[in-house]
Short mmCIF file of C-alpha atoms in Angstrom, two decimals:
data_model
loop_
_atom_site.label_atom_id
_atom_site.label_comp_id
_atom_site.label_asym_id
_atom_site.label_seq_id
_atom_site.Cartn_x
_atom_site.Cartn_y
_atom_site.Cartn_z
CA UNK A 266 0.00 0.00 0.00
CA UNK A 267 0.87 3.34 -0.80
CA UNK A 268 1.66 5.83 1.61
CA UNK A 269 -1.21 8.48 2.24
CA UNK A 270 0.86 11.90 3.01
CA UNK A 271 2.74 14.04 1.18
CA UNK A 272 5.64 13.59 3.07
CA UNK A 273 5.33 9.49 2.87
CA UNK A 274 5.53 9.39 -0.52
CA UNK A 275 8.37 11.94 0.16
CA UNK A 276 10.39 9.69 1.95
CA UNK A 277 9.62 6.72 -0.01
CA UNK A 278 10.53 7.97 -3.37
CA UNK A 279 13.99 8.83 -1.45
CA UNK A 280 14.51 5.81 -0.16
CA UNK A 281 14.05 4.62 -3.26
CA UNK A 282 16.14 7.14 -5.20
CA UNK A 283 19.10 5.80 -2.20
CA UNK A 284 19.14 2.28 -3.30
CA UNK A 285 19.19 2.86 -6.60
CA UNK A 286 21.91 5.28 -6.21
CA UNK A 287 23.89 2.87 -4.41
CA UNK A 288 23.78 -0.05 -6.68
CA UNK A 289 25.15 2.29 -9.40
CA UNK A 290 27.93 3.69 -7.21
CA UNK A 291 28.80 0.00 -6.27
CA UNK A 292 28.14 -0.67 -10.07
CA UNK A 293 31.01 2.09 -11.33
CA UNK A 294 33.34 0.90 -8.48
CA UNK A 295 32.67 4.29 -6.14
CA UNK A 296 31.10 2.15 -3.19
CA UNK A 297 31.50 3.75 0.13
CA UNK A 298 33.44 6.62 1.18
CA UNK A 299 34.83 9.03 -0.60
CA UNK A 300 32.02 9.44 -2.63
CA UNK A 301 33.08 10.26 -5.58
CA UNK A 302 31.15 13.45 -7.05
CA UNK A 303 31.56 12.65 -10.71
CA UNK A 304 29.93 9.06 -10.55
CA UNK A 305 27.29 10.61 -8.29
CA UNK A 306 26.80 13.84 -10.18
CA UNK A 307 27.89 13.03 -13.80
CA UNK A 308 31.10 14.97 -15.24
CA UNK A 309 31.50 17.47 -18.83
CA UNK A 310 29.32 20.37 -19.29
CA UNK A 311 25.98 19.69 -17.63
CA UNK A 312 23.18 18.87 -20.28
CA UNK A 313 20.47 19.72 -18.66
CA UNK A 314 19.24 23.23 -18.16
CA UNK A 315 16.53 25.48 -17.40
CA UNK A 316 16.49 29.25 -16.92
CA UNK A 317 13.83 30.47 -14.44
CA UNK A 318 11.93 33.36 -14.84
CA UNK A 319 13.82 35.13 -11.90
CA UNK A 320 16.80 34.87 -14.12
CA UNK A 321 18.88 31.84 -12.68
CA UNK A 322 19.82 28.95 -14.55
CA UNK A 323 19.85 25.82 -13.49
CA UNK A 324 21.84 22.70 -14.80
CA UNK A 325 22.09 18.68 -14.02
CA UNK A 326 24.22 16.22 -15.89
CA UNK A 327 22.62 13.01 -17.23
CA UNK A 328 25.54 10.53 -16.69
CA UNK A 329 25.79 9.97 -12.83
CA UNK A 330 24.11 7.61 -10.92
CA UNK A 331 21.19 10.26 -9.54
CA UNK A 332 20.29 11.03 -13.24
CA UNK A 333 20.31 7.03 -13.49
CA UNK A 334 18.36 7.05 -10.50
CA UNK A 335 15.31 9.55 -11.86
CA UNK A 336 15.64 8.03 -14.93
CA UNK A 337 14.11 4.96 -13.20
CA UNK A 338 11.52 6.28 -11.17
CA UNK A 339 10.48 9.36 -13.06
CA UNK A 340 10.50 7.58 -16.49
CA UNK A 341 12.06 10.90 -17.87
CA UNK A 342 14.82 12.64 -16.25
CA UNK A 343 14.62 15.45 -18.54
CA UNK A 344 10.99 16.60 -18.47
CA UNK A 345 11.39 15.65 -13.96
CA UNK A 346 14.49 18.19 -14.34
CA UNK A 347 12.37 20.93 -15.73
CA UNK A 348 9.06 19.93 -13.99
CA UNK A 349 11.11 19.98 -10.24
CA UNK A 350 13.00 23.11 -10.87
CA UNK A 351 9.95 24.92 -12.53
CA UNK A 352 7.71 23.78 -9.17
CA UNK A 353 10.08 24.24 -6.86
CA UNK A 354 10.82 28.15 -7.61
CA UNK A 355 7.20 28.97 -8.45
CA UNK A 356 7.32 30.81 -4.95
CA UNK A 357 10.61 32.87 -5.73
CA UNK A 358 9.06 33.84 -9.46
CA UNK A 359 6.04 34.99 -7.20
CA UNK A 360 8.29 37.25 -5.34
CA UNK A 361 10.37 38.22 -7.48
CA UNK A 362 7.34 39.65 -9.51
CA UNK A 363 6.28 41.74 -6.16
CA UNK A 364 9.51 44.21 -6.97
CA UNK A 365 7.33 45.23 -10.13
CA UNK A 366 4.39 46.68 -8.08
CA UNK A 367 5.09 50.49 -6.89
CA UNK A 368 3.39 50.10 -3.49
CA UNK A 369 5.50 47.19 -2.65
CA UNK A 370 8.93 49.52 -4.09
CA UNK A 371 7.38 52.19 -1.94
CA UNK A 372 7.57 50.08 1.40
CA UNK A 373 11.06 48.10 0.54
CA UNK A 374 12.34 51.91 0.26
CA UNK A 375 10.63 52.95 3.78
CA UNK A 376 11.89 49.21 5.36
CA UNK A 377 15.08 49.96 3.72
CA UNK A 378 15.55 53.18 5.81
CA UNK A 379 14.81 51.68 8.78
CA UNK A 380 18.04 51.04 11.35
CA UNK A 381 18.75 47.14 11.71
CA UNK A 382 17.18 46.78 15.24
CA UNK A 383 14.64 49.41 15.11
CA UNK A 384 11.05 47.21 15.04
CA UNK A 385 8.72 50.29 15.11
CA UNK A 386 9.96 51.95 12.03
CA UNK A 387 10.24 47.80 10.44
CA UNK A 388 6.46 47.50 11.80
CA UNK A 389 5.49 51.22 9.80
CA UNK A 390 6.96 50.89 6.72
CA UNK A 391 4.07 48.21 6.02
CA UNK A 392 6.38 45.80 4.01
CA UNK A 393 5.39 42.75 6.11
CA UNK A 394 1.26 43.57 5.08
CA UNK A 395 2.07 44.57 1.59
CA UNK A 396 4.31 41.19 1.16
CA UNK A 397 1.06 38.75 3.33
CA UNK A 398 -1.23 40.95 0.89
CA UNK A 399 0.03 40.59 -2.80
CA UNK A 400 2.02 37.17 -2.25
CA UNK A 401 -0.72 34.88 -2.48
CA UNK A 402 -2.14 36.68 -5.42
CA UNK A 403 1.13 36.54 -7.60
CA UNK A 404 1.65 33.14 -6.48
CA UNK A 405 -1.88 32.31 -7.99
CA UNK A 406 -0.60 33.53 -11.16
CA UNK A 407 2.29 31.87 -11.24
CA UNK A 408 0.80 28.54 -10.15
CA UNK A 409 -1.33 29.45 -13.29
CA UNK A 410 0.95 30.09 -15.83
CA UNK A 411 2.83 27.37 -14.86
CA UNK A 412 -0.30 24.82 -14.95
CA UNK A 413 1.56 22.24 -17.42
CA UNK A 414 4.79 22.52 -15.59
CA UNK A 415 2.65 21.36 -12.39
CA UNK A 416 0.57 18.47 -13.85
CA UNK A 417 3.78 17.02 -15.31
CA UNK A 418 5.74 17.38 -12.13
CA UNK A 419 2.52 15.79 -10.27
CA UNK A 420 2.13 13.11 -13.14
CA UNK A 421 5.96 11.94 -12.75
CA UNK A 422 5.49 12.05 -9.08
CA UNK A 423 2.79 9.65 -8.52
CA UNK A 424 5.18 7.32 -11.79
CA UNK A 425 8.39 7.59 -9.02
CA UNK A 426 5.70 6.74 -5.60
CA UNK A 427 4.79 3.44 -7.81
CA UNK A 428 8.08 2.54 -9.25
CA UNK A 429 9.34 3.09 -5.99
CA UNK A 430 6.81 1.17 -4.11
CA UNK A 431 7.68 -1.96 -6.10
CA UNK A 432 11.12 -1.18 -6.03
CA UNK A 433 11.45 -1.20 -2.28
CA UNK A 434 8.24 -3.93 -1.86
CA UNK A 435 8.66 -6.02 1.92
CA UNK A 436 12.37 -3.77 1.97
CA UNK A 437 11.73 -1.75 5.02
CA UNK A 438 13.92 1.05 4.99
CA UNK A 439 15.47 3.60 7.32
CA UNK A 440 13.12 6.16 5.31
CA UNK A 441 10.56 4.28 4.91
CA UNK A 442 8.72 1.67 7.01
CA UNK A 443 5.99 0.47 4.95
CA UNK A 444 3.33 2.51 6.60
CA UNK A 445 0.62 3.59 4.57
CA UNK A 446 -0.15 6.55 7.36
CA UNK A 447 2.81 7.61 7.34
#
């Protein structure tokens, strides 16, 4: 049975992701310590990449044993790469989008006058209400411009719980017990 939280499936897709790491680093000789980076990582330019709308770019290779490893349980370790970073900065795109709005300028500039330790002036310039405010509301349009990204990253993450699953079937694990509460 499949775990029923978030953070189940979490841990079991890690677990997962552990063992199958392991067999390749035992498979390319790099077993045990010093792990060697390169095996782990990959090595050469990275071929992987995807530049986020805050302006970072992020790259992975697809020769070491963790590409090897979401290969397996993902089913596609490119479109996981771009799916995983994509979801996992939707929140910094969000903010990052806040510097646009004037009001939200207007309070940085009054919270940026402010001496380190002095709370009142922190409290007045109103950047903590303006931030609670129009955060959720950029985040919404993120989350919405990024719908495809989402359902792909969702779609391969429910693949990796099952492939996992069997993977690990009657293997208890330090991650993951077998508990489908957990």
């Amino acid at each position: 049975m499949l775990p029923a939280s978030e953070q189940g499936r979490s841990d079991l897709i890690k677990a997962a992701q552990q063992v199958l790491v392991d067999r390749c680093m035992h498979r390319r000789g790099a077993a045990g310590p010093p792990l060697r980076q390169q095996v782990l990582f990959g090595t050469g330019r990275a071929e992987l990449s995807v530049t986020l709308a805050t302006g970072y770019t992020v790259r992975a290779h697809t020769d070491g044993c963790l590409a090897d490893a979401h290969r397996y349980l993902y089913g596609d370790q490119a479109r996981w790469f771009r799916a995983e970073v994509v979801v996992n900065n939707l929140r910094p795109e969000a903010q990052a989008q806040l510097r646009h709005d004037p009001d939200y300028r207007a309070a940085l500039t009054r919270r940026a006058a402010c001496d380190k330790g002095d709370g009142r002036c922190i409290r007045a310039s109103g950047l903590q209400q303006m931030r609670a405010r129009l955060e959720p509301v950029r985040l919404a349009r993120v989350r919405a411009a990024h719908h495809d990204d989402i359902a792909a990253y969702d779609r391969l993450r429910d693949r990796a719980v099952h492939r996992a699953a069997d993977l690990l079937d009657g293997r208890p694990t330090p991650h993951w017990k077998g508990n489908p509460h957990s």
